[in-house]
Short mmCIF file of C-alpha atoms in Angstrom, two decimals:
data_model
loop_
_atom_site.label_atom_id
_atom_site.label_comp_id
_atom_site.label_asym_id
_atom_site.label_seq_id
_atom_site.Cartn_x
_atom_site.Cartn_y
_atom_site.Cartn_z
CA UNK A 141 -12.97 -19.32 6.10
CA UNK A 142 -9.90 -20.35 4.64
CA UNK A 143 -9.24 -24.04 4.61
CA UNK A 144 -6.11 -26.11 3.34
CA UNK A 145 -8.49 -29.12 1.96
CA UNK A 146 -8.81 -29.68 -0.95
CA UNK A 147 -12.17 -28.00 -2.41
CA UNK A 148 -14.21 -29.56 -5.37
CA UNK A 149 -16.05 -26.50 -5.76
CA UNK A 150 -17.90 -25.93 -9.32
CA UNK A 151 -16.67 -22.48 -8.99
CA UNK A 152 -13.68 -22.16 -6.60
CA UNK A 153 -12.60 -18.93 -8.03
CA UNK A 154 -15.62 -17.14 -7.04
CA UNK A 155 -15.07 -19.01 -3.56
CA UNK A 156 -11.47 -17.46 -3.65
CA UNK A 157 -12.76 -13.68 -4.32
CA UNK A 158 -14.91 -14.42 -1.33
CA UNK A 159 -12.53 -15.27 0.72
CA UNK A 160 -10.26 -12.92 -0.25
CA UNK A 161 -12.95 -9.69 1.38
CA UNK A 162 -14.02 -8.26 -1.93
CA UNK A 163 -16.90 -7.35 -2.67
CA UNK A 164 -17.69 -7.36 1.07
CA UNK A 165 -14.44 -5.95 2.58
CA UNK A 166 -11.65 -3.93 1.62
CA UNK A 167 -9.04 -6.30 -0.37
CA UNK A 168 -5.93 -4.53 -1.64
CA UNK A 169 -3.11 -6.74 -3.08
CA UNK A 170 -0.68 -4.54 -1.56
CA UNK A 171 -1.71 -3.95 1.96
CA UNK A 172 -0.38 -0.37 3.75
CA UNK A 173 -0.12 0.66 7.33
CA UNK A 174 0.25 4.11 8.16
CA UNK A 175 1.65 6.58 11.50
CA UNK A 176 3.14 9.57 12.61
CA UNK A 177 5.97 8.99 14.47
CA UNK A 178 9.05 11.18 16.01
CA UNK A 179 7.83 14.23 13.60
CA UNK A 180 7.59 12.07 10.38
CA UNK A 181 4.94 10.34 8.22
CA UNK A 182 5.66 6.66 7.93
CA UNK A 183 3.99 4.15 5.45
CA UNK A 184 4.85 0.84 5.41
CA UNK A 185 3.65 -1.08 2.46
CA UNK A 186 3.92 -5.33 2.38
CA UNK A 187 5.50 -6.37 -0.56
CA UNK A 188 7.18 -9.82 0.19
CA UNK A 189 9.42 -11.05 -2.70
CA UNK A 190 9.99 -8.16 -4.87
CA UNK A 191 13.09 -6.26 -6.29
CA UNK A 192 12.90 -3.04 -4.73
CA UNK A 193 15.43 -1.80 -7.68
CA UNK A 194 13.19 -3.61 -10.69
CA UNK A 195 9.62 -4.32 -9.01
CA UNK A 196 8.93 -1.22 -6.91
CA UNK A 197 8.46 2.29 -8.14
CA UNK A 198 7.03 5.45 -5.52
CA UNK A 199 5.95 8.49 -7.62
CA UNK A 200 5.00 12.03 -6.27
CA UNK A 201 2.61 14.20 -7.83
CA UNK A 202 1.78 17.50 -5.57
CA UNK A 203 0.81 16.24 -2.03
CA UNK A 204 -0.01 12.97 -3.42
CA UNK A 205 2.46 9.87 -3.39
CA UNK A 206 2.02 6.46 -5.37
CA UNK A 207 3.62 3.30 -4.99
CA UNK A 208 3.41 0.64 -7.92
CA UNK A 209 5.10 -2.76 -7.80
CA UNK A 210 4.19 -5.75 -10.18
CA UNK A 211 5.06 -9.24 -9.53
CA UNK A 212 5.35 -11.56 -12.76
CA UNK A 213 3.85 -15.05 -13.25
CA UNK A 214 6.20 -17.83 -12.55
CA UNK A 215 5.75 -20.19 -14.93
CA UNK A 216 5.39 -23.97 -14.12
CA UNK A 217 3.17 -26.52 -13.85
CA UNK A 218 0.90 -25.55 -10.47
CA UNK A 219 -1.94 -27.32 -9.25
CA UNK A 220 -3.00 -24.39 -6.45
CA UNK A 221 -1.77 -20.83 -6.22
CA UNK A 222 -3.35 -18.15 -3.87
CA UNK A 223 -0.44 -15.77 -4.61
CA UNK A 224 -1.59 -12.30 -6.95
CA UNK A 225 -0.12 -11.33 -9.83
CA UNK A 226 0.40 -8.42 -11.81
CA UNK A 227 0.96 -4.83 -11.42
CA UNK A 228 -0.55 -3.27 -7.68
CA UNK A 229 -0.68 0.37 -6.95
CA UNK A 230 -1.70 2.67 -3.82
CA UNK A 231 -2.16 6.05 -3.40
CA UNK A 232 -2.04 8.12 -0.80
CA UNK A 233 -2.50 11.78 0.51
CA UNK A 234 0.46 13.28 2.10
CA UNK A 235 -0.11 15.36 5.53
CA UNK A 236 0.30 19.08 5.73
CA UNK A 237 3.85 19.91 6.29
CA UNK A 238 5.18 16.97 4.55
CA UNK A 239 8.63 17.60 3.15
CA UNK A 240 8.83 16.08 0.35
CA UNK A 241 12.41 16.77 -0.66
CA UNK A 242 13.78 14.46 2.14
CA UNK A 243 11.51 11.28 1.30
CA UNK A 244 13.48 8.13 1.99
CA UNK A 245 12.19 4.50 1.42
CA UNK A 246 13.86 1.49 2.41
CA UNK A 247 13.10 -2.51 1.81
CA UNK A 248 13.69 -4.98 4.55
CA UNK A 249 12.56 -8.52 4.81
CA UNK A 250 9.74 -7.73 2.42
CA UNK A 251 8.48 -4.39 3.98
CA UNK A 252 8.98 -0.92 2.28
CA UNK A 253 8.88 1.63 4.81
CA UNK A 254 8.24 5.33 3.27
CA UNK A 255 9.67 7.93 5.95
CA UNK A 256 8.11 11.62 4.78
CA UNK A 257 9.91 14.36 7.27
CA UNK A 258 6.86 16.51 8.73
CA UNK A 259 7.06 20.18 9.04
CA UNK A 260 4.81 21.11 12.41
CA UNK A 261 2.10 23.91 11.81
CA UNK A 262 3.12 27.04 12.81
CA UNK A 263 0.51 28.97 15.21
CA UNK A 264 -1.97 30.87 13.50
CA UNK A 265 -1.36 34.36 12.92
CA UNK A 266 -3.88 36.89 14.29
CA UNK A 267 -5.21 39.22 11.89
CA UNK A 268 -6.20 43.01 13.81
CA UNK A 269 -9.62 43.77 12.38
CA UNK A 270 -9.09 48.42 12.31
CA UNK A 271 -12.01 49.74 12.44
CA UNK A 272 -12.83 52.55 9.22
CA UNK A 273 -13.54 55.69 8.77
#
């Protein structure tokens, strides 16, 4: 649906939000992917553009791991802009076995990739039911 003429729309926000998925769709300013791979968790997060040492935070709380970024407004004269601004944040639920003491992130050509080393479940123990007396 997206078109690069020009639109003389009465409303071409509301044709923008449209576009963009919500309310129909899920529409997250910062988009995730997430695996398993080789024993480890990996989320990959798009975030073209950014500082990862002033516009990219990742925050653990108990099994739970945030990452915030915020891109400011450039300032000048612009006609059209389909770029988001602001402050974005995800959340997401760690797997069982995640090790979170060995997190490491890194930032390449506008990708953070979030490596969590997984622990593999141990077989369940058997419990012997004794019968009383």
């Amino acid at each position: 649906m997206t078109s690069l003429m020009p639109r003389s729309f009465v409303f071409p926000e509301f044709v923008r939000m449209l576009e963009g998925g919500w309310p129909f769709g899920d529409h997250h300013a910062l988009r995730i992917e997430d695996f398993h791979e080789d024993g480890k968790y990996v989320l990959r997060a798009e975030l073209p553009g950014m500082d990862p040492d002033k516009d990219i935070r990742i925050a653990l709380q108990g099994n739970e791991m945030t990452i915030t970024a915020e891109r400011t407004v450039e300032t000048h004269d612009k006609r059209h802009s389909e770029f988001t601004y602001g402050q974005f944040a995800r959340t997401v639920r760690l797997p069982a076995g995640a090790v979170p003491d060995e997190i490491a992130a890194t930032y390449v050509n506008g990708i953070l990739e979030v490596t969590v080393p997984v622990k593999p479940e141990g077989k369940a123990k058997q419990i012997e039911v004794k019968i009383g007396t």
